[in-house]
Amino acid sequence: MSQDLDAERLRVLLEARGLRLRPEDEAATLSTAQFLRAAAERIRRAAP
């Protein structure tokens, strides 16, 4: 189920929700999104 999350994909996902990714925030936002996505996948796998 894992899909790679890159800056362009994140931008598209945010814009679909009416949000804009500022270039100066891109690296931190992408890093946070990747961390949260990985954590969610680990939680899903651990769930009974």
PDB file with one MODEL, atoms N, CA, C and O in Angstrom:
MODEL        1
ATOM      1  N   MET A   1       0.810  -1.193   0.000  1.00  0.00           N
ATOM      2  CA  MET A   1       0.000   0.000   0.000  1.00  0.00           C
ATOM      3  C   MET A   1       0.859   1.264   0.000  1.00  0.00           C
ATOM      4  O   MET A   1       0.369   2.347  -0.321  1.00  0.00           O
ATOM      5  N   SER A   2       2.091   1.136   0.346  1.00  0.00           N
ATOM      6  CA  SER A   2       2.969   2.289   0.454  1.00  0.00           C
ATOM      7  C   SER A   2       3.199   2.930  -0.911  1.00  0.00           C
ATOM      8  O   SER A   2       3.561   2.258  -1.876  1.00  0.00           O
ATOM      9  N   GLN A   3       2.983   4.223  -0.970  1.00  0.00           N
ATOM     10  CA  GLN A   3       3.276   4.994  -2.174  1.00  0.00           C
ATOM     11  C   GLN A   3       4.316   6.026  -1.792  1.00  0.00           C
ATOM     12  O   GLN A   3       4.236   6.630  -0.722  1.00  0.00           O
ATOM     13  N   ASP A   4       5.286   6.229  -2.659  1.00  0.00           N
ATOM     14  CA  ASP A   4       6.285   7.246  -2.367  1.00  0.00           C
ATOM     15  C   ASP A   4       5.612   8.612  -2.347  1.00  0.00           C
ATOM     16  O   ASP A   4       4.757   8.917  -3.178  1.00  0.00           O
ATOM     17  N   LEU A   5       6.013   9.414  -1.390  1.00  0.00           N
ATOM     18  CA  LEU A   5       5.483  10.765  -1.283  1.00  0.00           C
ATOM     19  C   LEU A   5       6.615  11.727  -1.608  1.00  0.00           C
ATOM     20  O   LEU A   5       7.599  11.817  -0.874  1.00  0.00           O
ATOM     21  N   ASP A   6       6.466  12.445  -2.716  1.00  0.00           N
ATOM     22  CA  ASP A   6       7.472  13.434  -3.072  1.00  0.00           C
ATOM     23  C   ASP A   6       6.825  14.815  -3.028  1.00  0.00           C
ATOM     24  O   ASP A   6       5.624  14.938  -2.792  1.00  0.00           O
ATOM     25  N   ALA A   7       7.615  15.832  -3.254  1.00  0.00           N
ATOM     26  CA  ALA A   7       7.128  17.204  -3.136  1.00  0.00           C
ATOM     27  C   ALA A   7       5.971  17.475  -4.095  1.00  0.00           C
ATOM     28  O   ALA A   7       5.002  18.134  -3.718  1.00  0.00           O
ATOM     29  N   GLU A   8       6.058  16.982  -5.313  1.00  0.00           N
ATOM     30  CA  GLU A   8       4.990  17.248  -6.289  1.00  0.00           C
ATOM     31  C   GLU A   8       3.689  16.571  -5.878  1.00  0.00           C
ATOM     32  O   GLU A   8       2.619  17.174  -5.966  1.00  0.00           O
ATOM     33  N   ARG A   9       3.774  15.330  -5.432  1.00  0.00           N
ATOM     34  CA  ARG A   9       2.564  14.620  -4.989  1.00  0.00           C
ATOM     35  C   ARG A   9       1.953  15.308  -3.769  1.00  0.00           C
ATOM     36  O   ARG A   9       0.734  15.454  -3.681  1.00  0.00           O
ATOM     37  N   LEU A  10       2.798  15.729  -2.831  1.00  0.00           N
ATOM     38  CA  LEU A  10       2.308  16.441  -1.651  1.00  0.00           C
ATOM     39  C   LEU A  10       1.620  17.732  -2.067  1.00  0.00           C
ATOM     40  O   LEU A  10       0.558  18.070  -1.544  1.00  0.00           O
ATOM     41  N   ARG A  11       2.225  18.454  -3.008  1.00  0.00           N
ATOM     42  CA  ARG A  11       1.630  19.707  -3.489  1.00  0.00           C
ATOM     43  C   ARG A  11       0.241  19.460  -4.085  1.00  0.00           C
ATOM     44  O   ARG A  11      -0.694  20.215  -3.819  1.00  0.00           O
ATOM     45  N   VAL A  12       0.112  18.408  -4.887  1.00  0.00           N
ATOM     46  CA  VAL A  12      -1.175  18.080  -5.509  1.00  0.00           C
ATOM     47  C   VAL A  12      -2.209  17.728  -4.436  1.00  0.00           C
ATOM     48  O   VAL A  12      -3.353  18.177  -4.502  1.00  0.00           O
ATOM     49  N   LEU A  13      -1.804  16.925  -3.453  1.00  0.00           N
ATOM     50  CA  LEU A  13      -2.726  16.539  -2.381  1.00  0.00           C
ATOM     51  C   LEU A  13      -3.189  17.756  -1.581  1.00  0.00           C
ATOM     52  O   LEU A  13      -4.367  17.868  -1.242  1.00  0.00           O
ATOM     53  N   LEU A  14      -2.274  18.653  -1.284  1.00  0.00           N
ATOM     54  CA  LEU A  14      -2.640  19.851  -0.531  1.00  0.00           C
ATOM     55  C   LEU A  14      -3.523  20.779  -1.358  1.00  0.00           C
ATOM     56  O   LEU A  14      -4.509  21.313  -0.851  1.00  0.00           O
ATOM     57  N   GLU A  15      -3.175  20.973  -2.625  1.00  0.00           N
ATOM     58  CA  GLU A  15      -3.969  21.858  -3.479  1.00  0.00           C
ATOM     59  C   GLU A  15      -5.381  21.328  -3.677  1.00  0.00           C
ATOM     60  O   GLU A  15      -6.318  22.111  -3.834  1.00  0.00           O
ATOM     61  N   ALA A  16      -5.548  20.009  -3.671  1.00  0.00           N
ATOM     62  CA  ALA A  16      -6.882  19.420  -3.797  1.00  0.00           C
ATOM     63  C   ALA A  16      -7.758  19.784  -2.600  1.00  0.00           C
ATOM     64  O   ALA A  16      -8.985  19.728  -2.673  1.00  0.00           O
ATOM     65  N   ARG A  17      -7.113  20.154  -1.508  1.00  0.00           N
ATOM     66  CA  ARG A  17      -7.835  20.543  -0.295  1.00  0.00           C
ATOM     67  C   ARG A  17      -7.847  22.057  -0.104  1.00  0.00           C
ATOM     68  O   ARG A  17      -8.216  22.559   0.958  1.00  0.00           O
ATOM     69  N   GLY A  18      -7.443  22.766  -1.135  1.00  0.00           N
ATOM     70  CA  GLY A  18      -7.452  24.220  -1.085  1.00  0.00           C
ATOM     71  C   GLY A  18      -6.271  24.824  -0.336  1.00  0.00           C
ATOM     72  O   GLY A  18      -6.324  25.987   0.065  1.00  0.00           O
ATOM     73  N   LEU A  19      -5.212  24.053  -0.144  1.00  0.00           N
ATOM     74  CA  LEU A  19      -4.032  24.536   0.569  1.00  0.00           C
ATOM     75  C   LEU A  19      -2.881  24.738  -0.405  1.00  0.00           C
ATOM     76  O   LEU A  19      -2.828  24.100  -1.456  1.00  0.00           O
ATOM     77  N   ARG A  20      -1.968  25.622  -0.052  1.00  0.00           N
ATOM     78  CA  ARG A  20      -0.830  25.910  -0.915  1.00  0.00           C
ATOM     79  C   ARG A  20       0.452  25.614  -0.159  1.00  0.00           C
ATOM     80  O   ARG A  20       0.605  26.026   0.991  1.00  0.00           O
ATOM     81  N   LEU A  21       1.366  24.909  -0.787  1.00  0.00           N
ATOM     82  CA  LEU A  21       2.667  24.591  -0.204  1.00  0.00           C
ATOM     83  C   LEU A  21       3.660  25.663  -0.627  1.00  0.00           C
ATOM     84  O   LEU A  21       4.010  25.771  -1.803  1.00  0.00           O
ATOM     85  N   ARG A  22       4.111  26.454   0.344  1.00  0.00           N
ATOM     86  CA  ARG A  22       5.085  27.501   0.039  1.00  0.00           C
ATOM     87  C   ARG A  22       6.453  26.869  -0.181  1.00  0.00           C
ATOM     88  O   ARG A  22       6.832  25.945   0.538  1.00  0.00           O
ATOM     89  N   PRO A  23       7.192  27.359  -1.165  1.00  0.00           N
ATOM     90  CA  PRO A  23       8.516  26.783  -1.457  1.00  0.00           C
ATOM     91  C   PRO A  23       9.433  26.755  -0.236  1.00  0.00           C
ATOM     92  O   PRO A  23      10.186  25.798  -0.053  1.00  0.00           O
ATOM     93  N   GLU A  24       9.379  27.788   0.597  1.00  0.00           N
ATOM     94  CA  GLU A  24      10.260  27.832   1.761  1.00  0.00           C
ATOM     95  C   GLU A  24       9.864  26.822   2.841  1.00  0.00           C
ATOM     96  O   GLU A  24      10.660  26.532   3.735  1.00  0.00           O
ATOM     97  N   ASP A  25       8.652  26.290   2.768  1.00  0.00           N
ATOM     98  CA  ASP A  25       8.185  25.294   3.736  1.00  0.00           C
ATOM     99  C   ASP A  25       8.213  23.874   3.181  1.00  0.00           C
ATOM    100  O   ASP A  25       7.909  22.920   3.898  1.00  0.00           O
ATOM    101  N   GLU A  26       8.572  23.732   1.921  1.00  0.00           N
ATOM    102  CA  GLU A  26       8.463  22.443   1.241  1.00  0.00           C
ATOM    103  C   GLU A  26       9.237  21.321   1.940  1.00  0.00           C
ATOM    104  O   GLU A  26       8.674  20.255   2.188  1.00  0.00           O
ATOM    105  N   ALA A  27      10.494  21.537   2.255  1.00  0.00           N
ATOM    106  CA  ALA A  27      11.328  20.472   2.831  1.00  0.00           C
ATOM    107  C   ALA A  27      10.795  20.013   4.184  1.00  0.00           C
ATOM    108  O   ALA A  27      10.686  18.812   4.431  1.00  0.00           O
ATOM    109  N   ALA A  28      10.463  20.951   5.053  1.00  0.00           N
ATOM    110  CA  ALA A  28       9.970  20.587   6.382  1.00  0.00           C
ATOM    111  C   ALA A  28       8.605  19.914   6.294  1.00  0.00           C
ATOM    112  O   ALA A  28       8.345  18.942   7.003  1.00  0.00           O
ATOM    113  N   THR A  29       7.738  20.423   5.432  1.00  0.00           N
ATOM    114  CA  THR A  29       6.406  19.840   5.284  1.00  0.00           C
ATOM    115  C   THR A  29       6.495  18.435   4.713  1.00  0.00           C
ATOM    116  O   THR A  29       5.791  17.535   5.170  1.00  0.00           O
ATOM    117  N   LEU A  30       7.344  18.239   3.728  1.00  0.00           N
ATOM    118  CA  LEU A  30       7.516  16.920   3.125  1.00  0.00           C
ATOM    119  C   LEU A  30       8.083  15.934   4.143  1.00  0.00           C
ATOM    120  O   LEU A  30       7.626  14.794   4.223  1.00  0.00           O
ATOM    121  N   SER A  31       9.058  16.359   4.908  1.00  0.00           N
ATOM    122  CA  SER A  31       9.657  15.498   5.928  1.00  0.00           C
ATOM    123  C   SER A  31       8.615  15.087   6.967  1.00  0.00           C
ATOM    124  O   SER A  31       8.545  13.920   7.352  1.00  0.00           O
ATOM    125  N   THR A  32       7.811  16.039   7.415  1.00  0.00           N
ATOM    126  CA  THR A  32       6.767  15.746   8.398  1.00  0.00           C
ATOM    127  C   THR A  32       5.722  14.808   7.815  1.00  0.00           C
ATOM    128  O   THR A  32       5.301  13.861   8.480  1.00  0.00           O
ATOM    129  N   ALA A  33       5.303  15.057   6.592  1.00  0.00           N
ATOM    130  CA  ALA A  33       4.298  14.203   5.952  1.00  0.00           C
ATOM    131  C   ALA A  33       4.815  12.780   5.779  1.00  0.00           C
ATOM    132  O   ALA A  33       4.075  11.820   5.996  1.00  0.00           O
ATOM    133  N   GLN A  34       6.074  12.636   5.392  1.00  0.00           N
ATOM    134  CA  GLN A  34       6.652  11.295   5.235  1.00  0.00           C
ATOM    135  C   GLN A  34       6.721  10.576   6.580  1.00  0.00           C
ATOM    136  O   GLN A  34       6.428   9.383   6.659  1.00  0.00           O
ATOM    137  N   PHE A  35       7.105  11.292   7.635  1.00  0.00           N
ATOM    138  CA  PHE A  35       7.161  10.707   8.973  1.00  0.00           C
ATOM    139  C   PHE A  35       5.775  10.244   9.418  1.00  0.00           C
ATOM    140  O   PHE A  35       5.620   9.122   9.898  1.00  0.00           O
ATOM    141  N   LEU A  36       4.772  11.103   9.260  1.00  0.00           N
ATOM    142  CA  LEU A  36       3.413  10.760   9.684  1.00  0.00           C
ATOM    143  C   LEU A  36       2.848   9.596   8.877  1.00  0.00           C
ATOM    144  O   LEU A  36       2.163   8.733   9.425  1.00  0.00           O
ATOM    145  N   ARG A  37       3.130   9.571   7.595  1.00  0.00           N
ATOM    146  CA  ARG A  37       2.651   8.474   6.753  1.00  0.00           C
ATOM    147  C   ARG A  37       3.288   7.149   7.167  1.00  0.00           C
ATOM    148  O   ARG A  37       2.601   6.131   7.249  1.00  0.00           O
ATOM    149  N   ALA A  38       4.590   7.157   7.427  1.00  0.00           N
ATOM    150  CA  ALA A  38       5.285   5.941   7.862  1.00  0.00           C
ATOM    151  C   ALA A  38       4.755   5.476   9.215  1.00  0.00           C
ATOM    152  O   ALA A  38       4.573   4.278   9.432  1.00  0.00           O
ATOM    153  N   ALA A  39       4.507   6.413  10.121  1.00  0.00           N
ATOM    154  CA  ALA A  39       3.967   6.059  11.436  1.00  0.00           C
ATOM    155  C   ALA A  39       2.577   5.446  11.292  1.00  0.00           C
ATOM    156  O   ALA A  39       2.264   4.457  11.953  1.00  0.00           O
ATOM    157  N   ALA A  40       1.752   6.022  10.440  1.00  0.00           N
ATOM    158  CA  ALA A  40       0.403   5.485  10.229  1.00  0.00           C
ATOM    159  C   ALA A  40       0.458   4.077   9.645  1.00  0.00           C
ATOM    160  O   ALA A  40      -0.337   3.219  10.030  1.00  0.00           O
ATOM    161  N   GLU A  41       1.378   3.831   8.727  1.00  0.00           N
ATOM    162  CA  GLU A  41       1.517   2.490   8.148  1.00  0.00           C
ATOM    163  C   GLU A  41       1.953   1.482   9.205  1.00  0.00           C
ATOM    164  O   GLU A  41       1.458   0.355   9.225  1.00  0.00           O
ATOM    165  N   ARG A  42       2.880   1.878  10.090  1.00  0.00           N
ATOM    166  CA  ARG A  42       3.314   0.972  11.166  1.00  0.00           C
ATOM    167  C   ARG A  42       2.165   0.668  12.117  1.00  0.00           C
ATOM    168  O   ARG A  42       2.011  -0.468  12.566  1.00  0.00           O
ATOM    169  N   ILE A  43       1.364   1.675  12.422  1.00  0.00           N
ATOM    170  CA  ILE A  43       0.218   1.471  13.313  1.00  0.00           C
ATOM    171  C   ILE A  43      -0.791   0.537  12.663  1.00  0.00           C
ATOM    172  O   ILE A  43      -1.319  -0.355  13.328  1.00  0.00           O
ATOM    173  N   ARG A  44      -1.070   0.726  11.373  1.00  0.00           N
ATOM    174  CA  ARG A  44      -2.009  -0.158  10.669  1.00  0.00           C
ATOM    175  C   ARG A  44      -1.527  -1.597  10.676  1.00  0.00           C
ATOM    176  O   ARG A  44      -2.320  -2.516  10.879  1.00  0.00           O
ATOM    177  N   ARG A  45      -0.238  -1.802  10.458  1.00  0.00           N
ATOM    178  CA  ARG A  45       0.311  -3.166  10.447  1.00  0.00           C
ATOM    179  C   ARG A  45       0.256  -3.803  11.831  1.00  0.00           C
ATOM    180  O   ARG A  45       0.098  -5.018  11.948  1.00  0.00           O
ATOM    181  N   ALA A  46       0.384  -3.000  12.871  1.00  0.00           N
ATOM    182  CA  ALA A  46       0.401  -3.523  14.237  1.00  0.00           C
ATOM    183  C   ALA A  46      -1.007  -3.786  14.774  1.00  0.00           C
ATOM    184  O   ALA A  46      -1.170  -4.525  15.745  1.00  0.00           O
ATOM    185  N   ALA A  47      -2.012  -3.193  14.157  1.00  0.00           N
ATOM    186  CA  ALA A  47      -3.389  -3.352  14.643  1.00  0.00           C
ATOM    187  C   ALA A  47      -3.852  -4.791  14.439  1.00  0.00           C
ATOM    188  O   ALA A  47      -3.556  -5.418  13.422  1.00  0.00           O
ATOM    189  N   PRO A  48      -4.582  -5.296  15.424  1.00  0.00           N
ATOM    190  CA  PRO A  48      -5.087  -6.683  15.305  1.00  0.00           C
ATOM    191  C   PRO A  48      -6.129  -6.846  14.218  1.00  0.00           C
ATOM    192  O   PRO A  48      -6.635  -7.948  14.009  1.00  0.00           O
TER     193      PRO A  48
ENDMDL
END
